[in-house]
Short mmCIF file of C-alpha atoms in Angstrom, two decimals:
data_model
loop_
_atom_site.label_atom_id
_atom_site.label_comp_id
_atom_site.label_asym_id
_atom_site.label_seq_id
_atom_site.Cartn_x
_atom_site.Cartn_y
_atom_site.Cartn_z
CA ASP A 1 -59.72 18.97 108.70
CA ALA A 2 -62.72 18.17 110.89
CA GLY A 3 -61.24 14.99 112.29
CA VAL A 4 -63.11 11.74 112.84
CA ILE A 5 -66.74 12.47 113.64
CA GLN A 6 -68.84 10.12 115.73
CA SER A 7 -72.51 10.29 116.57
CA PRO A 8 -74.24 10.28 118.90
CA ARG A 9 -71.91 11.38 121.72
CA HIS A 10 -74.13 9.70 124.29
CA GLU A 11 -76.70 6.95 123.91
CA VAL A 12 -78.90 5.55 126.64
CA THR A 13 -81.11 2.65 125.74
CA GLU A 14 -82.97 -0.23 127.33
CA MET A 15 -81.86 -3.82 127.16
CA GLY A 16 -83.12 -5.52 124.03
CA GLN A 17 -83.19 -2.41 121.89
CA GLU A 18 -81.18 -1.94 118.73
CA VAL A 19 -78.35 0.58 118.88
CA THR A 20 -76.56 2.11 115.90
CA LEU A 21 -73.34 4.07 116.26
CA ARG A 22 -72.06 6.19 113.38
CA CYS A 23 -68.67 7.30 112.20
CA LYS A 24 -67.35 9.61 109.51
CA PRO A 25 -63.60 9.09 108.98
CA ILE A 26 -61.14 11.74 107.89
CA SER A 27 -61.42 12.32 104.16
CA GLY A 28 -58.80 10.37 102.23
CA HIS A 29 -58.11 7.85 104.98
CA ASP A 30 -58.29 4.27 103.77
CA TYR A 31 -58.41 2.44 107.13
CA LEU A 32 -61.25 2.60 109.63
CA PHE A 33 -61.30 1.01 113.07
CA TRP A 34 -63.89 0.44 115.78
CA TYR A 35 -62.57 0.19 119.36
CA ARG A 36 -64.41 -0.29 122.64
CA GLN A 37 -63.18 0.98 126.01
CA THR A 38 -64.33 -0.55 129.28
CA MET A 39 -62.92 -0.46 132.78
CA MET A 40 -62.33 -4.21 132.77
CA ARG A 41 -60.79 -4.68 129.32
CA GLY A 42 -59.41 -1.25 128.44
CA LEU A 43 -59.27 -0.32 124.75
CA GLU A 44 -59.93 -3.32 122.55
CA LEU A 45 -60.17 -3.54 118.79
CA LEU A 46 -63.52 -4.77 117.51
CA ILE A 47 -63.11 -4.60 113.74
CA TYR A 48 -61.25 -2.74 111.05
CA PHE A 49 -61.78 -1.95 107.37
CA ASN A 50 -59.42 -1.21 104.53
CA ASN A 51 -60.90 0.53 101.50
CA ASN A 52 -64.39 -0.21 102.87
CA VAL A 53 -63.71 -3.96 103.13
CA PRO A 54 -63.72 -5.64 106.57
CA ILE A 55 -60.26 -7.08 107.18
CA ASP A 56 -60.38 -8.41 110.72
CA ASP A 57 -63.52 -8.80 112.79
CA SER A 58 -62.10 -11.25 115.31
CA GLY A 59 -62.63 -8.73 118.10
CA MET A 60 -66.38 -8.49 117.58
CA PRO A 61 -67.73 -10.04 120.77
CA GLU A 62 -70.85 -11.77 119.49
CA ASP A 63 -73.22 -12.08 116.60
CA ARG A 64 -75.23 -9.30 118.18
CA PHE A 65 -72.54 -6.92 116.91
CA SER A 66 -72.25 -6.00 113.25
CA ALA A 67 -70.35 -3.29 111.39
CA LYS A 68 -70.66 -1.92 107.89
CA MET A 69 -68.84 0.55 105.73
CA PRO A 70 -71.03 1.26 102.68
CA ASN A 71 -68.66 3.94 101.39
CA ALA A 72 -65.38 5.66 102.18
CA SER A 73 -67.00 8.35 104.29
CA PHE A 74 -69.34 6.42 106.54
CA SER A 75 -69.40 3.42 108.87
CA THR A 76 -71.87 2.03 111.37
CA LEU A 77 -71.59 -0.29 114.34
CA LYS A 78 -74.86 -1.94 115.27
CA ILE A 79 -75.77 -3.88 118.38
CA GLN A 80 -78.98 -5.89 118.23
CA PRO A 81 -80.25 -6.73 120.79
CA SER A 82 -78.28 -4.62 123.26
CA GLU A 83 -77.39 -5.86 126.75
CA PRO A 84 -76.20 -4.03 129.89
CA ARG A 85 -72.70 -5.51 129.48
CA ASP A 86 -72.38 -3.64 126.18
CA SER A 87 -72.19 -0.39 128.15
CA ALA A 88 -68.87 1.20 127.21
CA VAL A 89 -67.31 4.01 125.23
CA TYR A 90 -67.05 3.10 121.55
CA PHE A 91 -64.34 4.82 119.51
CA CYS A 92 -63.97 5.04 115.79
CA ALA A 93 -60.53 5.79 114.31
CA SER A 94 -59.12 6.22 110.83
CA SER A 95 -55.69 6.31 109.24
CA PHE A 96 -54.02 6.66 105.88
CA GLY A 97 -51.67 3.99 104.67
CA ALA A 98 -50.07 1.08 106.42
CA ASN A 99 -47.76 2.91 108.81
CA SER A 100 -49.51 6.07 109.91
CA PRO A 101 -50.96 6.58 113.39
CA LEU A 102 -54.66 6.29 114.09
CA HIS A 103 -56.81 9.38 114.48
CA PHE A 104 -59.61 8.79 116.95
CA GLY A 105 -63.03 10.35 117.22
CA ASN A 106 -64.35 11.56 120.57
CA GLY A 107 -66.30 8.38 121.13
CA THR A 108 -69.89 7.40 121.85
CA ARG A 109 -70.72 6.63 125.45
CA LEU A 110 -73.30 3.85 125.41
CA THR A 111 -75.36 2.99 128.46
CA VAL A 112 -77.71 0.01 128.32
CA THR A 113 -80.11 -0.23 131.25
CA ASP B 1 -53.88 -12.39 128.69
CA GLN B 2 -52.64 -8.81 128.55
CA GLN B 3 -49.95 -8.51 125.93
CA VAL B 4 -49.28 -4.86 126.73
CA LYS B 5 -49.12 -3.88 130.38
CA GLN B 6 -48.96 -0.54 132.10
CA ASN B 7 -48.53 -1.48 135.73
CA SER B 8 -48.82 2.01 137.19
CA PRO B 9 -52.40 3.24 137.02
CA SER B 10 -51.37 6.74 138.09
CA LEU B 11 -48.40 9.04 138.44
CA SER B 12 -48.06 12.48 140.00
CA VAL B 13 -45.11 14.82 139.31
CA GLN B 14 -44.27 18.45 139.90
CA GLU B 15 -44.29 20.93 137.06
CA GLY B 16 -40.85 21.21 135.50
CA ARG B 17 -39.72 17.76 136.60
CA ILE B 18 -39.42 14.64 134.49
CA SER B 19 -42.36 12.27 134.01
CA ILE B 20 -41.51 8.65 133.22
CA LEU B 21 -44.28 6.35 132.08
CA ASN B 22 -43.53 2.67 131.68
CA CYS B 23 -44.91 -0.10 129.52
CA ASP B 24 -44.10 -3.81 129.26
CA TYR B 25 -45.09 -6.24 126.54
CA THR B 26 -45.05 -10.01 126.28
CA ASN B 27 -45.41 -10.64 122.55
CA SER B 28 -41.92 -10.88 121.07
CA MET B 29 -43.38 -10.35 117.60
CA PHE B 30 -44.37 -6.76 118.38
CA ASP B 31 -42.17 -4.45 116.33
CA TYR B 32 -43.96 -1.09 116.35
CA PHE B 33 -44.87 0.86 119.46
CA LEU B 34 -46.84 4.02 120.03
CA TRP B 35 -47.91 6.31 122.83
CA TYR B 36 -51.29 8.02 122.85
CA LYS B 37 -52.56 10.72 125.17
CA LYS B 38 -56.20 10.99 126.19
CA TYR B 39 -58.07 13.86 127.81
CA PRO B 40 -61.50 13.29 129.42
CA ALA B 41 -64.41 13.08 126.97
CA GLU B 42 -62.03 13.00 124.00
CA GLY B 43 -60.51 10.25 121.90
CA PRO B 44 -56.87 9.25 122.25
CA THR B 45 -54.42 11.39 120.27
CA PHE B 46 -51.16 10.14 118.85
CA LEU B 47 -48.05 11.35 120.65
CA ILE B 48 -44.96 9.49 119.48
CA SER B 49 -43.93 6.15 118.03
CA ILE B 50 -40.88 3.93 117.71
CA SER B 51 -40.03 0.98 115.54
CA SER B 52 -38.06 -1.97 116.83
CA ILE B 53 -35.05 -1.08 114.72
CA LYS B 54 -34.47 1.90 117.01
CA ASP B 55 -33.98 2.20 120.74
CA LYS B 56 -34.86 5.87 121.07
CA ASN B 57 -37.06 8.42 119.38
CA GLU B 58 -37.37 12.04 120.39
CA ASP B 59 -39.92 14.73 119.60
CA GLY B 60 -39.57 17.94 121.53
CA ARG B 61 -40.23 17.32 125.21
CA PHE B 62 -41.20 13.69 124.54
CA THR B 63 -38.75 10.80 124.22
CA VAL B 64 -39.59 7.12 123.90
CA PHE B 65 -37.02 4.49 124.82
CA LEU B 66 -37.28 0.86 123.74
CA ASN B 67 -35.45 -2.03 125.40
CA LYS B 68 -36.21 -5.04 123.24
CA SER B 69 -34.37 -7.57 125.38
CA ALA B 70 -36.43 -6.55 128.40
CA LYS B 71 -39.60 -6.07 126.32
CA HIS B 72 -39.97 -2.68 127.91
CA LEU B 73 -40.56 0.82 126.71
CA SER B 74 -40.85 4.11 128.47
CA LEU B 75 -42.04 7.62 127.70
CA HIS B 76 -40.11 10.53 129.17
CA ILE B 77 -41.62 13.99 129.33
CA VAL B 78 -39.17 16.76 130.16
CA PRO B 79 -40.05 19.26 131.48
CA SER B 80 -43.54 18.24 132.56
CA GLN B 81 -46.28 20.85 132.23
CA PRO B 82 -49.77 21.00 133.79
CA GLY B 83 -51.24 20.61 130.30
CA ASP B 84 -49.61 17.18 130.12
CA SER B 85 -52.07 15.91 132.73
CA ALA B 86 -53.96 13.14 130.92
CA VAL B 87 -54.17 9.37 130.57
CA TYR B 88 -51.31 7.90 128.55
CA PHE B 89 -51.75 4.67 126.62
CA CYS B 90 -48.98 2.49 125.30
CA ALA B 91 -49.84 0.49 122.17
CA ALA B 92 -48.07 -2.11 120.05
CA SER B 93 -48.46 -4.02 116.83
CA GLY B 94 -46.66 -6.76 114.96
CA PRO B 95 -46.91 -8.89 111.85
CA ASP B 96 -48.62 -11.74 113.68
CA THR B 97 -51.39 -9.61 115.17
CA GLY B 98 -51.96 -7.69 111.97
CA ARG B 99 -49.93 -4.60 111.26
CA ARG B 100 -52.94 -2.38 111.69
CA ALA B 101 -54.36 -3.96 114.82
CA LEU B 102 -53.02 -2.05 117.81
CA THR B 103 -53.01 -3.71 121.22
CA PHE B 104 -53.35 -1.11 123.95
CA GLY B 105 -52.24 -1.08 127.56
CA SER B 106 -54.66 -0.12 130.32
CA GLY B 107 -53.30 3.42 130.62
CA THR B 108 -51.50 5.54 133.20
CA ARG B 109 -53.09 8.70 134.53
CA LEU B 110 -50.49 11.45 134.78
CA GLN B 111 -51.11 14.46 136.96
CA VAL B 112 -48.65 17.35 136.77
CA GLN B 113 -48.89 19.56 139.81
CA PRO B 114 -48.31 23.30 139.25
#
């Protein structure tokens, strides 16, 4: 089991550019989550999917953020245009079933200058 | 409004002693609680959980205690080992916030001194 795989590990971009973060969940898991970690707000849920369908996106900060899950093995989180305040570590996590713990990837550290 | 609070940002204990990490919550609808451990440059990893129908759950050196009336839970690590040095996050969920939507505390950095 390779675990949840996120890419890239680090991303540095300039304000105004589009950023795409990628996630491959653990095979067989039916839930996928995107979290963001900042010093000010800690770990906060952005959006989660069940069987590739977005269930709750109330944590997505603005329309500049969008997430997709075209199939069971891939998800993207896109920020367009990016702003310096988007700088954070973005985690993807997956789980199987309604009551199992989340398995997190190692995160993508995003820096927007 | 922080619904899950970890008021101690850091804790230092000696190897072999007990580590006690605390967590308070304000949402009375929370009924499932978890602890995650996080090493630098890695994602959080699940440690132990407890449902509100219990007041204690034990797994090896790790025990979680839940006091529903006080809206408080704690993680005990006995005996503490240097490899336990990490940031520990408390998390909670409930039917009103969405069973799958975990609310995390801000974390407590534990350092176990050899």
